[in-house]
Every structure is written in structure tokens, then in C-alpha cells.
C-alpha positions as MATLAB code, in Angstrom:
seq = 'MRYVLYNPLSTHCLPLSDLAKELRNVSPEEDMQFVDATKIEDYEQFMKGLKKDDDLVISGGDGTLNKSINFVDFSKYPNKIYLHKAGNGNDFLRDINELKEDFIEITEYVKNLPTVKIGEYTSKFINGVGLGVDGMVCVESDKMKAKGKKNINYTSLSIRLLLTKFKRFNADVVVDGKEYKFKHCFIASAMLGKYYGGGMKEAPDQDRRNDVVSVVIWHNLWSLTALMNFPKIFTGEHVLKTKKITVLTGKNIELKCSRPTDVQIDGESIHGILGYSVKR';
ca = [
       0.000    0.000    0.000;
       1.180    3.517   -0.772;
       0.062    6.143    1.756;
      -0.026    9.749    0.535;
       0.177   12.532    3.127;
      -1.271   15.829    1.938;
      -2.125   19.118    3.637;
      -5.419   20.597    2.383;
      -4.611   23.886    4.158;
      -1.458   24.421    2.116;
      -1.595   27.179   -0.496;
      -0.091   24.892   -3.134;
      -2.026   21.713   -2.330;
      -4.001   20.371   -5.297;
      -7.655   19.411   -4.856;
      -7.725   15.786   -3.733;
      -9.181   14.538   -7.015;
      -6.393   16.262   -9.013;
      -3.718   15.043   -6.606;
      -4.985   11.469   -6.898;
      -5.049   11.667  -10.684;
      -1.505   13.067  -10.840;
      -0.028   10.436   -8.536;
      -1.866    7.557  -10.203;
      -0.338    8.678  -13.482;
       3.084    8.360  -11.843;
       2.504    4.855  -10.468;
      -0.763    3.362  -11.758;
       0.095   -0.087  -10.384;
       0.144    1.079   -6.755;
      -2.799    0.866   -4.363;
      -3.035    4.279   -2.710;
      -4.621    5.687    0.392;
      -4.741    9.463    0.800;
      -4.303   10.775    4.328;
      -5.069   14.320    5.520;
      -1.888   15.207    7.420;
      -3.727   17.747    9.582;
      -5.841   14.971   11.095;
      -2.977   12.769   12.273;
      -2.716   13.152   16.038;
       0.439   11.060   16.526;
       2.818   10.653   13.591;
       4.972    8.045   15.328;
       1.889    5.897   15.910;
       0.900    6.423   12.287;
       4.295    5.147   11.095;
       4.172    2.190   13.482;
       0.869    1.217   11.871;
       2.444    0.780    8.441;
       3.562   -2.626    7.203;
       7.195   -3.083    6.204;
       6.390   -3.112    2.497;
       4.106   -0.042    2.676;
       5.623    3.215    1.500;
       4.874    6.850    2.244;
       4.524    9.795   -0.127;
       4.851   13.314    1.269;
       3.075   15.778   -1.018;
       4.485   19.239   -0.413;
       7.550   21.448   -0.418;
      10.332   22.456    1.951;
       7.987   23.547    4.744;
       6.036   20.292    4.624;
       9.274   18.317    4.633;
      10.536   20.227    7.664;
       7.379   19.498    9.608;
       7.490   15.827    8.594;
      11.091   15.254    9.727;
      10.297   16.884   13.059;
       7.088   14.923   13.612;
       8.693   11.552   12.835;
      12.133    9.993   13.202;
      12.196    8.180    9.860;
      15.453    6.468   10.854;
      13.429    4.065   13.016;
      11.261    2.721   10.197;
      11.992    0.459    7.184;
       9.467    2.098    4.858;
      10.482    3.880    1.674;
       9.727    7.622    1.654;
       8.880    9.590   -1.487;
       8.352   13.283   -2.173;
       5.749   14.668   -4.550;
       6.527   18.282   -5.398;
       3.713   20.543   -4.299;
       5.597   23.479   -2.827;
       6.817   26.928   -3.769;
      10.564   27.223   -3.113;
      11.449   23.522   -3.503;
      15.089   24.036   -2.520;
      15.422   20.419   -1.398;
      14.448   19.088   -4.834;
      16.589   21.732   -6.491;
      19.550   20.447   -4.480;
      19.184   16.724   -5.100;
      18.031   16.670   -8.739;
      17.865   20.261  -10.025;
      14.045   20.025  -10.181;
      14.211   17.450  -12.974;
      11.553   15.247  -11.361;
       8.362   16.023   -9.446;
       8.249   12.600   -7.778;
      11.331   11.037   -6.228;
      12.396    8.651   -3.488;
      13.981   10.537   -0.583;
      14.457    7.749    2.003;
      18.213    8.292    2.359;
      17.789   12.053    2.772;
      15.291   12.110    5.664;
      17.381   10.067    8.091;
      20.236   11.135   10.408;
      19.577   14.843    9.917;
      21.325   17.716   11.711;
      19.631   19.596   14.535;
      19.632   23.262   15.435;
      19.104   24.461   18.998;
      17.979   27.979   19.903;
      17.527   28.370   23.631;
      15.225   25.533   24.668;
      13.925   25.046   21.126;
      15.388   22.207   19.022;
      14.562   21.358   15.423;
      15.910   19.119   12.681;
      16.438   20.776    9.317;
      16.731   19.526    5.763;
      18.056   22.596    3.886;
      19.560   25.220    6.140;
      19.484   27.659    9.020;
      19.810   31.285    8.006;
      20.550   34.015   10.534;
      20.588   37.630    9.407;
      19.003   39.192    6.343;
      17.386   35.945    5.178;
      15.894   35.430    8.641;
      14.480   38.956    8.634;
      13.030   38.382    5.150;
      11.097   35.361    6.462;
       9.899   37.267    9.551;
       8.711   40.209    7.437;
       7.090   37.984    4.817;
       5.189   36.135    7.560;
       3.838   39.492    8.759;
       2.796   40.349    5.212;
       1.073   36.992    4.750;
      -0.809   37.484    8.014;
      -2.214   40.700    6.537;
      -3.386   38.848    3.417;
      -0.479   39.721    1.123;
       0.170   37.153   -1.622;
       2.848   36.663   -4.292;
       5.617   38.176   -2.174;
       8.813   38.894   -4.090;
      11.525   37.710   -1.711;
      14.380   39.201   -3.743;
      12.945   42.720   -3.747;
      12.043   42.350   -0.063;
      15.652   41.351    0.706;
      16.972   44.395   -1.143;
      14.575   46.738    0.648;
      15.521   45.365    4.060;
      19.236   45.573    3.256;
      18.898   49.263    2.448;
      16.465   50.343    5.152;
      15.868   48.153    8.191;
      18.581   45.577    8.676;
      21.353   46.181   11.215;
      24.645   44.342   10.960;
      25.917   42.226   13.831;
      29.195   40.772   15.062;
      29.443   37.000   15.344;
      31.542   34.641   17.448;
      31.602   31.216   15.790;
      33.035   27.949   17.081;
      33.368   25.115   14.539;
      34.474   21.763   15.979;
      36.253   23.571   18.808;
      38.022   26.197   16.683;
      37.028   29.823   17.358;
      36.432   32.559   14.787;
      35.303   36.178   15.143;
      33.535   38.200   12.454;
      32.448   41.836   12.398;
      29.736   43.692   10.495;
      27.854   40.540    9.423;
      24.804   40.321    7.187;
      24.301   36.550    7.004;
      25.452   33.583    9.102;
      24.040   30.368    7.677;
      24.473   26.702    8.589;
      23.722   24.642    5.493;
      23.002   20.949    4.979;
      22.119   21.545    1.327;
      23.288   24.068   -1.225;
      20.094   26.112   -1.474;
      17.624   28.098    0.546;
      15.254   31.008   -0.072;
      13.787   29.644   -3.289;
      16.944   29.201   -5.355;
      19.671   31.052   -3.459;
      22.821   28.914   -3.796;
      24.239   29.896   -0.429;
      26.640   26.940   -0.042;
      27.590   25.825   -3.579;
      30.148   23.236   -2.445;
      28.033   21.652    0.272;
      27.050   17.989   -0.198;
      24.182   16.847    2.022;
      25.467   13.261    1.870;
      28.598   14.249    3.785;
      28.788   14.244    7.578;
      29.408   18.013    7.896;
      27.452   21.229    7.439;
      28.756   24.403    5.808;
      28.750   27.666    7.755;
      28.608   30.687    5.442;
      29.389   34.114    6.935;
      28.923   37.394    5.043;
      31.086   39.865    6.986;
      32.962   43.191    6.852;
      30.429   44.528    4.397;
      28.513   47.770    4.049;
      24.913   47.689    2.845;
      25.700   48.828   -0.695;
      28.572   46.344   -1.015;
      26.360   43.538    0.235;
      23.673   44.625   -2.212;
      26.115   44.598   -5.118;
      27.142   41.041   -4.279;
      23.654   39.784   -3.495;
      22.723   38.687   -7.068;
      25.738   36.342   -7.081;
      24.054   34.176   -4.443;
      21.815   32.715   -7.148;
      24.825   31.245   -8.962;
      26.995   30.569   -5.917;
      29.682   32.984   -7.151;
      29.420   35.092   -3.991;
      31.739   32.631   -2.179;
      34.590   33.640   -4.511;
      34.796   36.927   -2.585;
      36.867   35.255    0.113;
      37.784   38.424    2.053;
      34.114   39.176    2.665;
      32.491   35.745    2.665;
      33.930   32.909    4.723;
      32.843   29.268    4.405;
      33.649   26.843    7.224;
      32.693   23.179    7.530;
      32.191   21.023   10.588;
      29.947   18.823   12.695;
      29.446   21.014   15.755;
      28.660   24.692   15.331;
      28.162   27.345   18.016;
      27.260   30.858   16.927;
      26.655   33.925   19.096;
      25.748   37.330   17.728;
      26.120   40.771   19.272;
      22.518   41.876   18.838;
      19.114   40.168   18.546;
      18.786   38.930   14.974;
      16.141   36.992   13.056;
      16.599   33.419   11.875;
      14.840   31.008    9.530;
      14.937   27.212    9.657;
      13.860   25.720    6.330;
      11.787   28.878    5.873;
      10.218   28.878    9.356;
      11.077   32.168   11.049;
      12.018   33.094   14.622;
      12.381   36.736   15.626;
      15.128   38.251   17.754;
      17.586   35.522   18.734;
      21.174   35.814   19.957;
      22.620   32.696   18.342;
      22.207   29.016   17.608;
      24.026   25.713   17.864;
      24.030   23.007   15.200;
      25.006   19.351   15.468;
      25.437   17.075   12.452;
];
């Protein structure tokens, strides 16, 4: 049996009849059962109820994936996991197959994931943790969505915040016991994948199959200089500016910043934090 988890409250979720038709075109030989993810009270119990040869399809994007990996520890179960693209940014799919397929097995990618800790809050992540401008963009866009705003242009919002509202911060970073200090920072990201923010190639050399994360620090920059280099993030060429952008890799990351700064975890925003720790 193939179980399909879908979220009818998601902006990008297809009507159930269209979703069923699309997935049956992908695998017409499979018996399918469609499950409203919002009605599952205990995801671990749901997974325990599956037979060994049952598989699970998650229909959604990066946000749905993030919620799924935090509801369930897929490492404990033998079932195959698939992703059906039904999201907006789709940075995970962009990373693993450059968006060539809308339906793909992701079993190996949803196990043994890194965690980020912010105060008492802990979360697994599948793409990246972004502190700084990208965090503020997510906080501001959430405010706009709450007021009914749709079709938000994240690039133009980033530029506006860079020029008007964002304040730089200093960062103390410890990577596997080695200490680094950075001044006048705009971004301090911990990346499992290459992409975040709907196509921003923040860590072009990162490989999610490795046992490390990449920490990308934009530092010693003024707003106009940061703005001039910002378009390069879509190709990954920004990391060539080695005096202003530092990339570190490691398993254990501790980051403290000099002022309260916003953060996003796979697109989920948290306002006004003073740092984070990541373990791979």
C-alpha cells in the first residue's frame, strides 16, 4: 500500500481529485490511500501502523518536509519515503536533482539529519538555518502573509531590508572547537544543502550526503557592497569573494551574535535571537 500525506490547508495543495489523478499517473500499479496530514494526532503511531512493504509519499515542499522530519524519526522505520513536489521554493528538490523530477524517493535524505538548537527550542532541518538578512526576510514575509499579502517577491524584499531596516551584527563562531570572530555581518548560515530562499545557492560546495554542514558568513560589508554582491548568491559565485564571505565546515557549530537577529529554519522564522548551535 502507498500512503499519501497531503495538507489541504497548504496554499499549493491540489484538490484531492487532481492530486490522486496526478499520482496515479506516476505509479498506476500502486494501491493508494490518501491521508489528511492535519488529522494525524500522533505521527509516530501512524508510522508504526504501516507494514514493512508499505511506502509513504509526502506531497508538499520544503515547509512540509521540515514538519514531517520533526514529527517523525524516519530512521526508526523500514518504509520507503517519497516526495511529490507541491511546494513553492522547492530548494530540497533543487539540491538533489535540479528540479528534474516532481516525484522522487527521498528515504536516504530524511534520516540522520542535523539539529539546530535555539535556547530551549530544538529542530531538525533539511536545507539550512539562516541568521541575518534571510531570517528577517522570512519574519517580514510572515507578517505580510498574516495581513493577506500574496505573491511576495523575496528578492525585492531582501533588497529593501538591506537598504532600510537591517542592522549588521558581530558574530563569534566555534566550529568543531576552533574559534572565529567576524564583524559587520549580514548573514550567518548553517547549510546541509546548497540552497535556501527559493533558489539562493548559499553553499555551492556543500554535499548533504557528507557528515558536515557548511557555515557561510557574510562579513565586513557595508549595505551597498552587500547589495552589489547579493545577485551572485543565485549562482553561488558570492563565495569567490573570500575576504568578505567565509565558508567553514564542521559537525558542531556554536554561533553567538552581538545583537538580537532573526533566523529562519527551512523557511520557518524566529524573531530576535542571539545565536544558535548546530550538530550534524
